[in-house]
Short mmCIF file of C-alpha atoms and ligand atoms in Angstrom, two decimals:
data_model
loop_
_atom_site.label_atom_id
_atom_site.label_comp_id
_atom_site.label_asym_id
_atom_site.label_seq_id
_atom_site.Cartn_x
_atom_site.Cartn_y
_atom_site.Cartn_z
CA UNK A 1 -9.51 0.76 34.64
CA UNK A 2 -7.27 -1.04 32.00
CA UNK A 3 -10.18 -2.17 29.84
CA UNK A 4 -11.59 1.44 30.00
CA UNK A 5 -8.69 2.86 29.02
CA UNK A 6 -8.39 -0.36 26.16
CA UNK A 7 -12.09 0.78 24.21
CA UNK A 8 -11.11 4.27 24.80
CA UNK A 9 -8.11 3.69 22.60
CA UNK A 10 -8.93 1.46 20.60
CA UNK A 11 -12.18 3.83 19.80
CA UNK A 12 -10.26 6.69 19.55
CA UNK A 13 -7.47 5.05 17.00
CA UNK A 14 -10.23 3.18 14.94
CA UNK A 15 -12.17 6.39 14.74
CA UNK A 16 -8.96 8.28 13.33
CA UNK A 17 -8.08 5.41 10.86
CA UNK A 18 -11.64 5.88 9.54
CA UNK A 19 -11.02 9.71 9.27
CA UNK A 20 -7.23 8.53 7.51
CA UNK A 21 -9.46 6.53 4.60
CA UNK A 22 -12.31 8.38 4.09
CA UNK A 23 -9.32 11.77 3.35
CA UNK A 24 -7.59 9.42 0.73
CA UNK A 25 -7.83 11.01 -2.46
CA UNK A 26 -9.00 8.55 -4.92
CA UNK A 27 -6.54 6.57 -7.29
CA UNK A 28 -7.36 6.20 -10.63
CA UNK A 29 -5.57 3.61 -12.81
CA UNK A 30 -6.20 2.61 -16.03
CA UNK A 31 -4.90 -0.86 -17.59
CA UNK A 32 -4.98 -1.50 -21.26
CA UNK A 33 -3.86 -4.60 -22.67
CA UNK A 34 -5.62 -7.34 -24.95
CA UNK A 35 -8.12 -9.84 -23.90
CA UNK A 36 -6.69 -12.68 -21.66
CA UNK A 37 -3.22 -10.49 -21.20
CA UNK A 38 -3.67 -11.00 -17.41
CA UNK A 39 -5.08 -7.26 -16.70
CA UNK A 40 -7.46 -8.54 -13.68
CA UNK A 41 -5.06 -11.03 -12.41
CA UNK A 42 -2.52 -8.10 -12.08
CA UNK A 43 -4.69 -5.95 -10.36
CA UNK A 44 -5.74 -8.26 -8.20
CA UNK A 45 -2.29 -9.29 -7.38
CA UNK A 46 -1.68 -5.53 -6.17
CA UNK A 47 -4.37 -4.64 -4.16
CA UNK A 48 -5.76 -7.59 -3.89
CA UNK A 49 -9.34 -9.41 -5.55
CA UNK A 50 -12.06 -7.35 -3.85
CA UNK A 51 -12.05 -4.20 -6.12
CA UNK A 52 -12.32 -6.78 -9.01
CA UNK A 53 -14.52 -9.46 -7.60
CA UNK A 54 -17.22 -6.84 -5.94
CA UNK A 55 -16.58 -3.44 -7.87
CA UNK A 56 -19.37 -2.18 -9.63
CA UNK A 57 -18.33 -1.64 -13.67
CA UNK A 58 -19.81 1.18 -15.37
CA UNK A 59 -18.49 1.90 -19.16
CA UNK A 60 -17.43 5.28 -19.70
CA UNK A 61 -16.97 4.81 -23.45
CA UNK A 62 -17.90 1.85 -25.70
CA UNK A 63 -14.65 0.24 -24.26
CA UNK A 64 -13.58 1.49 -21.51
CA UNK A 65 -15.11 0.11 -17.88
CA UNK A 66 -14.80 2.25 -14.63
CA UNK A 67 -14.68 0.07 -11.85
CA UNK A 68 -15.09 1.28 -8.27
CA UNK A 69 -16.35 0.15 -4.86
CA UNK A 70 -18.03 2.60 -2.34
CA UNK A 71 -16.17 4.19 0.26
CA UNK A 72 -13.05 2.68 -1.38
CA UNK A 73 -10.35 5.03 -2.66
CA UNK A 74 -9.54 2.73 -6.08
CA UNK A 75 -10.97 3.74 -9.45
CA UNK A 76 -10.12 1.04 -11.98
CA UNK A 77 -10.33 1.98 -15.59
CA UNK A 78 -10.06 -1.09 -17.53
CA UNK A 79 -10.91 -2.47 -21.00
CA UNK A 80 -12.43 -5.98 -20.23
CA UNK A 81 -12.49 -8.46 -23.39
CA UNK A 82 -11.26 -6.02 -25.65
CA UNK A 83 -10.00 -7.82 -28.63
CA UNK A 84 -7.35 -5.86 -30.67
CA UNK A 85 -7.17 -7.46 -34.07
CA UNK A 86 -6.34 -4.69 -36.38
CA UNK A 87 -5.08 -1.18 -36.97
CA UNK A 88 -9.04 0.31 -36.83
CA UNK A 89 -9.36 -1.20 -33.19
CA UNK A 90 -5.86 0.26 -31.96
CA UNK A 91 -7.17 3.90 -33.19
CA UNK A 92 -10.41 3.40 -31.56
CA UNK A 93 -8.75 2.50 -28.59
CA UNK A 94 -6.08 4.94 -28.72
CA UNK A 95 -9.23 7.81 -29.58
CA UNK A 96 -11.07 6.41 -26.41
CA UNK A 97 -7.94 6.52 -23.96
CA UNK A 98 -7.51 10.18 -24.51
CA UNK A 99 -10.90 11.52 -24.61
CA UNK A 100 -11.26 9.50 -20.96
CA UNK A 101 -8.04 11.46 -20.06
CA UNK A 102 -9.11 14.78 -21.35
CA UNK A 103 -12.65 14.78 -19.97
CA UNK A 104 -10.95 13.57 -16.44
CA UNK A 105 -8.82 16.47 -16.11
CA UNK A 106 -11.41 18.76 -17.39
CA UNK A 107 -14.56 17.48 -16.05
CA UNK A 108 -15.55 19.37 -12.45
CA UNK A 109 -15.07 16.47 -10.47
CA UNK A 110 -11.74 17.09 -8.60
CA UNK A 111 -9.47 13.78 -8.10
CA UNK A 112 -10.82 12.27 -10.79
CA UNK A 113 -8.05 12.37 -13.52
CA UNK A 114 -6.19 9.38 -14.05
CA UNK A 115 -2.96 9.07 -11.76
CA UNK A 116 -1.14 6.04 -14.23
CA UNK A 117 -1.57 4.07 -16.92
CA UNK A 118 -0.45 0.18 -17.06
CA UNK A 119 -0.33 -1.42 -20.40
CA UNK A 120 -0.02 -4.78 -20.53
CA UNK A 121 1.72 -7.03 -22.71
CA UNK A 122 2.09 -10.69 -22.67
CA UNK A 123 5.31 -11.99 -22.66
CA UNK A 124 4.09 -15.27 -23.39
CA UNK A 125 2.86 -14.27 -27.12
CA UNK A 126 6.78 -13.49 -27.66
CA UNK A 127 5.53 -10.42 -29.54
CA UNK A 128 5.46 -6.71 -29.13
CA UNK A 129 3.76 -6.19 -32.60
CA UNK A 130 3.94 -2.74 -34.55
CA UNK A 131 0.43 -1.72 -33.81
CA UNK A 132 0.52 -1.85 -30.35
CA UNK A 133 4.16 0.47 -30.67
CA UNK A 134 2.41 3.38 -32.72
CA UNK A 135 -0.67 2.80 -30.23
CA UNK A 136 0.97 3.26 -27.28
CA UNK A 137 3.19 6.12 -29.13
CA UNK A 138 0.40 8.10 -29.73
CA UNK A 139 -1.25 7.78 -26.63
CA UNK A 140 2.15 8.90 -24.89
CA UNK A 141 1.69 11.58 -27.46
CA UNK A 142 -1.56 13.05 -26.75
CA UNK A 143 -1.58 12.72 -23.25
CA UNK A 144 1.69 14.72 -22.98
CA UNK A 145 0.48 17.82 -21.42
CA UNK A 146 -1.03 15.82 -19.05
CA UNK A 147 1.49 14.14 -16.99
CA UNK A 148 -0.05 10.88 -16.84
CA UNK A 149 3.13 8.31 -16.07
CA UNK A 150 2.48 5.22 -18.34
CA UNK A 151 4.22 1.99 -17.57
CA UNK A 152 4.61 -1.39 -19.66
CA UNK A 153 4.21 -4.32 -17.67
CA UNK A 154 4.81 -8.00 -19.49
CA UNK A 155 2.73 -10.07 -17.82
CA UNK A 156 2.62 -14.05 -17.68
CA UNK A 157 6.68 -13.43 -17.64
CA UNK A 158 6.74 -17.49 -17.01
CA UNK A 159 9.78 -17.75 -18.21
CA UNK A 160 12.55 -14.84 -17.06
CA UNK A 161 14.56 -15.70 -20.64
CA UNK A 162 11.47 -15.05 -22.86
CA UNK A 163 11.12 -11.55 -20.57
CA UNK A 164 15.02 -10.61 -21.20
CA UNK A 165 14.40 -10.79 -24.68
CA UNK A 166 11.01 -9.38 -25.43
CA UNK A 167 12.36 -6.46 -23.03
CA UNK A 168 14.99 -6.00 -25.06
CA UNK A 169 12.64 -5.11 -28.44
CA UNK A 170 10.15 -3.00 -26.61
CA UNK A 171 13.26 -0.58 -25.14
CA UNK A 172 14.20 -0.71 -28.90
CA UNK A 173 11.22 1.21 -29.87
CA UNK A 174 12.24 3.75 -27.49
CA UNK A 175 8.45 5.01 -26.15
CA UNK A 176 8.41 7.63 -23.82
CA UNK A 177 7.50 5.12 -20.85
CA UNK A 178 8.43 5.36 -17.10
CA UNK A 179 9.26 2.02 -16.95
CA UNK A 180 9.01 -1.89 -18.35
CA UNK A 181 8.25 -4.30 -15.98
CA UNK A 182 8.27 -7.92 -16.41
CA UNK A 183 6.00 -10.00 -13.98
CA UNK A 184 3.94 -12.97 -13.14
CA UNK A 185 1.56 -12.09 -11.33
CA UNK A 186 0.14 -15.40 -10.20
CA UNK A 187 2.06 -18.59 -9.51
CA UNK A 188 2.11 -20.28 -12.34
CA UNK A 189 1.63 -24.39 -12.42
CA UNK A 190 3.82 -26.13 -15.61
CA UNK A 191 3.46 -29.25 -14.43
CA UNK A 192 2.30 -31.55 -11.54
CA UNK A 193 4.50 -30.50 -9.43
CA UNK A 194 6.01 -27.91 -10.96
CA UNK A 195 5.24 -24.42 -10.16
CA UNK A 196 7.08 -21.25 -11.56
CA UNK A 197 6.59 -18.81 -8.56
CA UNK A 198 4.84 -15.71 -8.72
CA UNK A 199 7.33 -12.40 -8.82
CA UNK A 200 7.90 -8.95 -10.41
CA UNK A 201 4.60 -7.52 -8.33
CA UNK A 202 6.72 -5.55 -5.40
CA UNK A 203 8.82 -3.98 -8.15
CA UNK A 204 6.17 -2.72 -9.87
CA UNK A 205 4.77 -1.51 -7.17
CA UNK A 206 7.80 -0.04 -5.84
CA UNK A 207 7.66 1.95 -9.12
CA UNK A 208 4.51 3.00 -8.96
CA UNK A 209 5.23 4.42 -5.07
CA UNK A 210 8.10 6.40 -6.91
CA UNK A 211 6.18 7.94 -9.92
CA UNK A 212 2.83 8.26 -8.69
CA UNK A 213 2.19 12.06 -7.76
CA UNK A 214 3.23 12.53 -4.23
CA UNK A 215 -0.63 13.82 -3.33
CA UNK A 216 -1.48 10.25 -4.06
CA UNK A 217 0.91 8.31 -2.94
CA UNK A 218 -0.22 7.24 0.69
CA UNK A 219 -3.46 6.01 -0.76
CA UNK A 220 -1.00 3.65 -3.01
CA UNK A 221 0.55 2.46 0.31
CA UNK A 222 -2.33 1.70 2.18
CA UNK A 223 -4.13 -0.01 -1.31
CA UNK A 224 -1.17 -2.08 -2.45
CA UNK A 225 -0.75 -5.60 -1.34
CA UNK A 226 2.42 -6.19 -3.32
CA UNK A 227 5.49 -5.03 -1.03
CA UNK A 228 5.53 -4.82 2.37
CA UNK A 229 8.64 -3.11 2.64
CA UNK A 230 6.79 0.33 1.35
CA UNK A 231 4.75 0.06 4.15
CA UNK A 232 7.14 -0.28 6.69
CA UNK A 233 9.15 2.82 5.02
CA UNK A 234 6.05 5.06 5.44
CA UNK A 235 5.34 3.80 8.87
CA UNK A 236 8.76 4.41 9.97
CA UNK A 237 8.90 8.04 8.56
CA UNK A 238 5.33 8.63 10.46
CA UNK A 239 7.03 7.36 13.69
CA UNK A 240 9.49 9.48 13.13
CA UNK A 241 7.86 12.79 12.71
CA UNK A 242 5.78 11.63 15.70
CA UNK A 243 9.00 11.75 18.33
CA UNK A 244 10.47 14.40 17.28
CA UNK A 245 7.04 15.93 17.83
CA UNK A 246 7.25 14.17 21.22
CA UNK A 247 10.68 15.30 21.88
CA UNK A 248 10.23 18.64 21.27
CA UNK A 249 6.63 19.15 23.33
CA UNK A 250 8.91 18.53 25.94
CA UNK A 251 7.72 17.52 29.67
CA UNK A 252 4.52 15.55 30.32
CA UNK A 253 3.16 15.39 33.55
CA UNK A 254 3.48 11.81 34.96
CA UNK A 255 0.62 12.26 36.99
CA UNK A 256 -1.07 11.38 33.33
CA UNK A 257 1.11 8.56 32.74
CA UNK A 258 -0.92 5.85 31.15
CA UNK A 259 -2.28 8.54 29.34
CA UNK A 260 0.48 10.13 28.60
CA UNK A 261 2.23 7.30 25.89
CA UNK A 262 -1.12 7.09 24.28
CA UNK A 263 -1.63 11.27 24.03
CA UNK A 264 -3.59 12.52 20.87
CA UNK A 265 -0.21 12.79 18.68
CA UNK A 266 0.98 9.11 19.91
CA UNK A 267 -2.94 7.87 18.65
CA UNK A 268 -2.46 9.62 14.99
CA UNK A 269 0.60 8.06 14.75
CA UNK A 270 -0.40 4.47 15.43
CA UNK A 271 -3.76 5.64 13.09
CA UNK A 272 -1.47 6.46 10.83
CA UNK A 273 0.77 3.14 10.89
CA UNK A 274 -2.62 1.39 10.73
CA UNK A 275 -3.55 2.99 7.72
CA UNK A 276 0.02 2.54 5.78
CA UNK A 277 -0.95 -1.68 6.59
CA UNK A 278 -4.31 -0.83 5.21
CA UNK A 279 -5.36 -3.08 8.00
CA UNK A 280 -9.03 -3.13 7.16
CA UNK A 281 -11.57 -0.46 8.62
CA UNK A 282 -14.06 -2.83 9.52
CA UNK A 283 -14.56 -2.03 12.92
CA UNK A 284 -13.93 -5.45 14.49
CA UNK A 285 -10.92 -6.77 13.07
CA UNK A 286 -9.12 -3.35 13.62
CA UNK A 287 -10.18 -3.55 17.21
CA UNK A 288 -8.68 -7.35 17.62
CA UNK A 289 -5.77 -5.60 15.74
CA UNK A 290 -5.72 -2.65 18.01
CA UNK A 291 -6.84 -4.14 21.37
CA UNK A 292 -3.67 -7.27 20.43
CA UNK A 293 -1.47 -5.24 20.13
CA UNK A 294 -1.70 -1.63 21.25
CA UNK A 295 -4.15 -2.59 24.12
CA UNK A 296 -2.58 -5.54 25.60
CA UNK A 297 0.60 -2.90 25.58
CA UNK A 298 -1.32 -0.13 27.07
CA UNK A 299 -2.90 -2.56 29.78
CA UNK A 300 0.44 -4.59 30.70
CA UNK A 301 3.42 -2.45 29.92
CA UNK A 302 1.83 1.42 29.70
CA UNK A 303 -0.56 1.05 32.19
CA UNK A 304 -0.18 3.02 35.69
CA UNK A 305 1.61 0.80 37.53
CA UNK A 306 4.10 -0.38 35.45
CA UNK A 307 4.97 3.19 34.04
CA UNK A 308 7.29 4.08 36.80
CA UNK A 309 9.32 1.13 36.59
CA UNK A 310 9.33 1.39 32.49
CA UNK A 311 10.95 4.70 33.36
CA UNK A 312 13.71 3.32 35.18
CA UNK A 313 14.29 0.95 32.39
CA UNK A 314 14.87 4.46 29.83
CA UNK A 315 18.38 5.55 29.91
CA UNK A 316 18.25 9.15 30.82
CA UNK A 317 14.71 8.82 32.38
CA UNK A 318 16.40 9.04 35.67
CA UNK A 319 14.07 9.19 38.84
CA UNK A 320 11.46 10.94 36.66
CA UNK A 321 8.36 9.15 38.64
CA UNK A 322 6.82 12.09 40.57
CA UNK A 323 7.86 14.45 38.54
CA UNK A 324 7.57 14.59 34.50
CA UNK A 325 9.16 12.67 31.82
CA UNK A 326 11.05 14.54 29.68
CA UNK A 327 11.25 14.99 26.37
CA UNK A 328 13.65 12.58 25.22
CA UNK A 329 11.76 10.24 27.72
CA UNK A 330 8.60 10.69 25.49
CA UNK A 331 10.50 10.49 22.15
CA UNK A 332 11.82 7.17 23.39
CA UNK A 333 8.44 5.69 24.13
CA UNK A 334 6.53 7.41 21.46
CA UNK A 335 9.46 5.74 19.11
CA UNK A 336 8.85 2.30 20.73
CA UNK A 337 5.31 2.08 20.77
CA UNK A 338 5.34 2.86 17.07
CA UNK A 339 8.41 0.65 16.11
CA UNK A 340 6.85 -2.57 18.18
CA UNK A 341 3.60 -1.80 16.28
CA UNK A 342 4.81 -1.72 12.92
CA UNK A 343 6.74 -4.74 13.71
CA UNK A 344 3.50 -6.53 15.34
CA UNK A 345 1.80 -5.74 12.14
CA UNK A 346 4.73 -6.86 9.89
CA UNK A 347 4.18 -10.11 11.36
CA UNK A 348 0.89 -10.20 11.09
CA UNK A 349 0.85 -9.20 7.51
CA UNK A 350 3.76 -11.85 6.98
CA UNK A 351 1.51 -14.58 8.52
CA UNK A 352 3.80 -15.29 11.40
CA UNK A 353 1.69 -13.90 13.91
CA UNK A 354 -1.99 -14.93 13.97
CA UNK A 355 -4.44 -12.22 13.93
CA UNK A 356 -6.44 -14.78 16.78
CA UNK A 357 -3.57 -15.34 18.52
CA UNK A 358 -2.81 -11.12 19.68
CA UNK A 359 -5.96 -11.48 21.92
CA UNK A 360 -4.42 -14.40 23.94
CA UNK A 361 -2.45 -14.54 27.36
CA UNK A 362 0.46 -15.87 25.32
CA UNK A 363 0.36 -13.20 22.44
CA UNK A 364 -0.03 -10.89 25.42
CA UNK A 365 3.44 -11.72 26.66
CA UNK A 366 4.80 -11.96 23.53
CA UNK A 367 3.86 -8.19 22.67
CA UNK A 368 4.72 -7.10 26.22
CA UNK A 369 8.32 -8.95 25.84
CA UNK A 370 8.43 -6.91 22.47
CA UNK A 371 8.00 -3.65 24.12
CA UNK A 372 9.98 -4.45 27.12
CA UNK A 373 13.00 -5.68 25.19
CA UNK A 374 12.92 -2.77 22.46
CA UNK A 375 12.55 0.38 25.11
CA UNK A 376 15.53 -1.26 26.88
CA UNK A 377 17.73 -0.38 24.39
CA UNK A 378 20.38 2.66 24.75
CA UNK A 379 18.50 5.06 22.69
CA UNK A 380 19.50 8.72 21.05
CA UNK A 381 17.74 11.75 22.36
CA UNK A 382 15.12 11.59 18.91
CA UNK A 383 14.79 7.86 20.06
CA UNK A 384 16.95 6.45 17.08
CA UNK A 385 19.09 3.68 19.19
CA UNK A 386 22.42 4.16 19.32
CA UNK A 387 25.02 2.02 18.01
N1 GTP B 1 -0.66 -18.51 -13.48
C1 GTP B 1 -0.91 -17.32 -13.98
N2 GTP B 1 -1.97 -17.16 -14.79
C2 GTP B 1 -2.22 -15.93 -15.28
C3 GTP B 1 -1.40 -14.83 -14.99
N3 GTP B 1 -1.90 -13.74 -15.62
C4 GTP B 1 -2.99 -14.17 -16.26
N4 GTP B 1 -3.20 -15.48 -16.08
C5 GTP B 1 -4.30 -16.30 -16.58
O1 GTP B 1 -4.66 -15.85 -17.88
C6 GTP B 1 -6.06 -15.81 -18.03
C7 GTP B 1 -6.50 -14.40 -18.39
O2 GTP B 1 -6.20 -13.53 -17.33
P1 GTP B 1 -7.09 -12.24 -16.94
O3 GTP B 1 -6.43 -11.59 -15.82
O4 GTP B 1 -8.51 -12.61 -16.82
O5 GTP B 1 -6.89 -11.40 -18.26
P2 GTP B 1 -7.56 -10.01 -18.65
O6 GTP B 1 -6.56 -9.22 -19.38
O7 GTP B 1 -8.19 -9.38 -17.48
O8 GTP B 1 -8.70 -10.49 -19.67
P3 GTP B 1 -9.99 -9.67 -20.14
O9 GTP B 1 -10.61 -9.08 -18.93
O10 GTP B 1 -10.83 -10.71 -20.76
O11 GTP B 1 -9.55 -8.66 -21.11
C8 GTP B 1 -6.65 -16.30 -16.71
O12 GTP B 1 -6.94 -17.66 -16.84
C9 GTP B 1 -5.53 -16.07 -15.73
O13 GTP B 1 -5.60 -16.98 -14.66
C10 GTP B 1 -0.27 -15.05 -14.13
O14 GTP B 1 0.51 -14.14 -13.79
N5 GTP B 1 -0.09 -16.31 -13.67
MG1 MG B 2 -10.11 -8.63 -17.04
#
């Protein structure tokens, strides 16, 4: 009965995650920069290597490479090799950025315009020379109308000094930029022994989840490898809308108890959760994901028999078993089964729990201790716990 009730959630919640991606509009992002400023190694340091490593490139003018992946919601405009030696290169650059930017918005195909532009400098070359100030002026310029956020990132930011100070003469030029962001993007090896840590990445991409237009910016989420903490912010707010749902469709019949933690709104939200990790859609690893966590849950702590005495354990819940739950009593479990996920897949995303190890007796018990431990608490009506 438990392992029926395991693959039909699991199913169900991989089948909505699925729906969750393939409704992601697409995000388009260009990145401009010279050869060898560290444009790939960023990218791949936010959403990680596979866009880059397996993408298909097609150019879309003599310079400019689109790079996307099927059934992947990235588009990657980049400018691979480009060398920029003189003023003739920066205006054929600067021509090619905004006809790609015009013909996006105008072209029929809607989601394709560009959502943000990075352009990269290297903070290692010390210099931020003229040329690439009255490039990126006139790009700013001529995209105006368009609303197309550009930020400068300084890349290969080694040193933190060099940064400060090459900062400092970029602001002076006072471009109309959303931000300048210093980073390095990879960890970065002096000496034997010595290595300057990677950093910068999760403010970026903090940025990015702040000026990217808000139709967009759950696709960001899901895509971005770089800070954690953005995910956890959207999965909280989606757990959130999910008890107050719960607390407000009031009683559930208990008679539907295991059932009734893991109703249709309590499956979008851990879909939804899922998707804000970006845990990937291949269909097995979501299920060892899924049936871990969620599953094992379901099984040991939500199942049947155990759902009575979980009541007991909810302040407020009262003698409920027979009856209904309430809805309080629902916004308290919807709220926990969505907080002990997010934090199951915080630790899985930090590396502390082992993706292997969810399937086991022992990360079982640990989940089910989780749960246990986190419903106990004296909770708020909307399931917030009190202090
Ligand atoms: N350690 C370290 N190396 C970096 C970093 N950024 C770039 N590099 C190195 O600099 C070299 C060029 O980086 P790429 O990311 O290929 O530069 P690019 O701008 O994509 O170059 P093109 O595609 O040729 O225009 C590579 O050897 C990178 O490993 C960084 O943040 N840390
Ligand atoms: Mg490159």
């Amino acid at each position: 009965m438990a392992e029926m009730l395991n693959k039909e959630v699991v199913d169900k919640i991989i089948s909505t995650v699925k729906e969750e991606f393939e409704k992601m509009p697409k995000l388009n992002i260009m990145v401009l920069g010279k050869t060898g400023v560290g444009k790939s190694t960023l990218i791949n340091s936010i959403f990680g290597d596979s866009l880059v490593r397996t993408g298909i490139g097609r150019p879309v003018t003599s310079d400019i490479v689109r790079v996307e992946k099927k059934d992947f919601p990235l588009a990657l405009y980049d400018t691979p090799g480009l060398e920029l030696r003189g003023e003739n290169d920066f205006s054929s650059l600067s021509e090619q950025v905004i006809k790609v930017i015009k013909d996006c918005f105008t072209d029929d195909i809607e989601g394709n315009e560009i959502h943000c532009i990075l352009y990269c400098v290297n903070t290692a070359s010390h210099r931020f020379e003229p040329s690439e100030a009255a490039l990126l002026k006139k790009i700013a310029d001529k995209i105006k109308g368009y609303n197309v956020p550009v930020i400068i990132v300084m890349t290969q930011s080694f040193s933190k000094k060099d940064a400060e100070n090459l900062k400092k003469v970029i602001e002076a030029e006072n471009m109309p930029v959303s931000a300048i962001v210093p980073v390095l993007a990879k960890d970065y090896v002096i000496d034997a022994g010595i290595v300057k840590k990677a950093y910068g990445i999760d403010d970026l991409a903090e940025i990015m989840a702040q000026i990217l237009p808000e139709a967009i910016q759950d696709t960001f989420i899901a895509l971005e490898k770089a800070n954690l903490a953005l995910k956890v912010r959207k999965a909280r707010a989606i757990v959130a809308t999910a008890a107050t749902g719960a607390a407000a469709a009031g009683a559930i019949p208990l008679p539907m108890a295991d059932a009734a933690v893991l109703v249709p709104d309590q499956i979008a939200m851990l879909a939804g959760i899922t998707a804000a990790f970006g845990f990937p859609v291949d269909q097995g690893t979501l299920m060892t994901v899924i049936s871990g966590t969620i599953g094992s849950a379901g099984a040991t702590v939500l199942g049947r028999t155990v759902v009575s005495n979980l009541l007991k354990l909810i302040p407020g819940a009262g003698t409920a078993a027979g009856a209904a739950i309430s809805g309080a009593t629902a916004a308290a479990i919807t709220y926990t089964l969505g907080e002990v996920y997010i934090q199951i897949l915080t630790k899985v995303s930090h590396g502390d729990m082992n993706m292997a190890d969810l399937n086991t007796d022992e990360g079982r018990a640990q989940i089910s201790k989780m749960f246990l431990e986190s419903i106990k608490m004296k909770r708020k009506p909307n399931g917030e716990i009190e202090e």
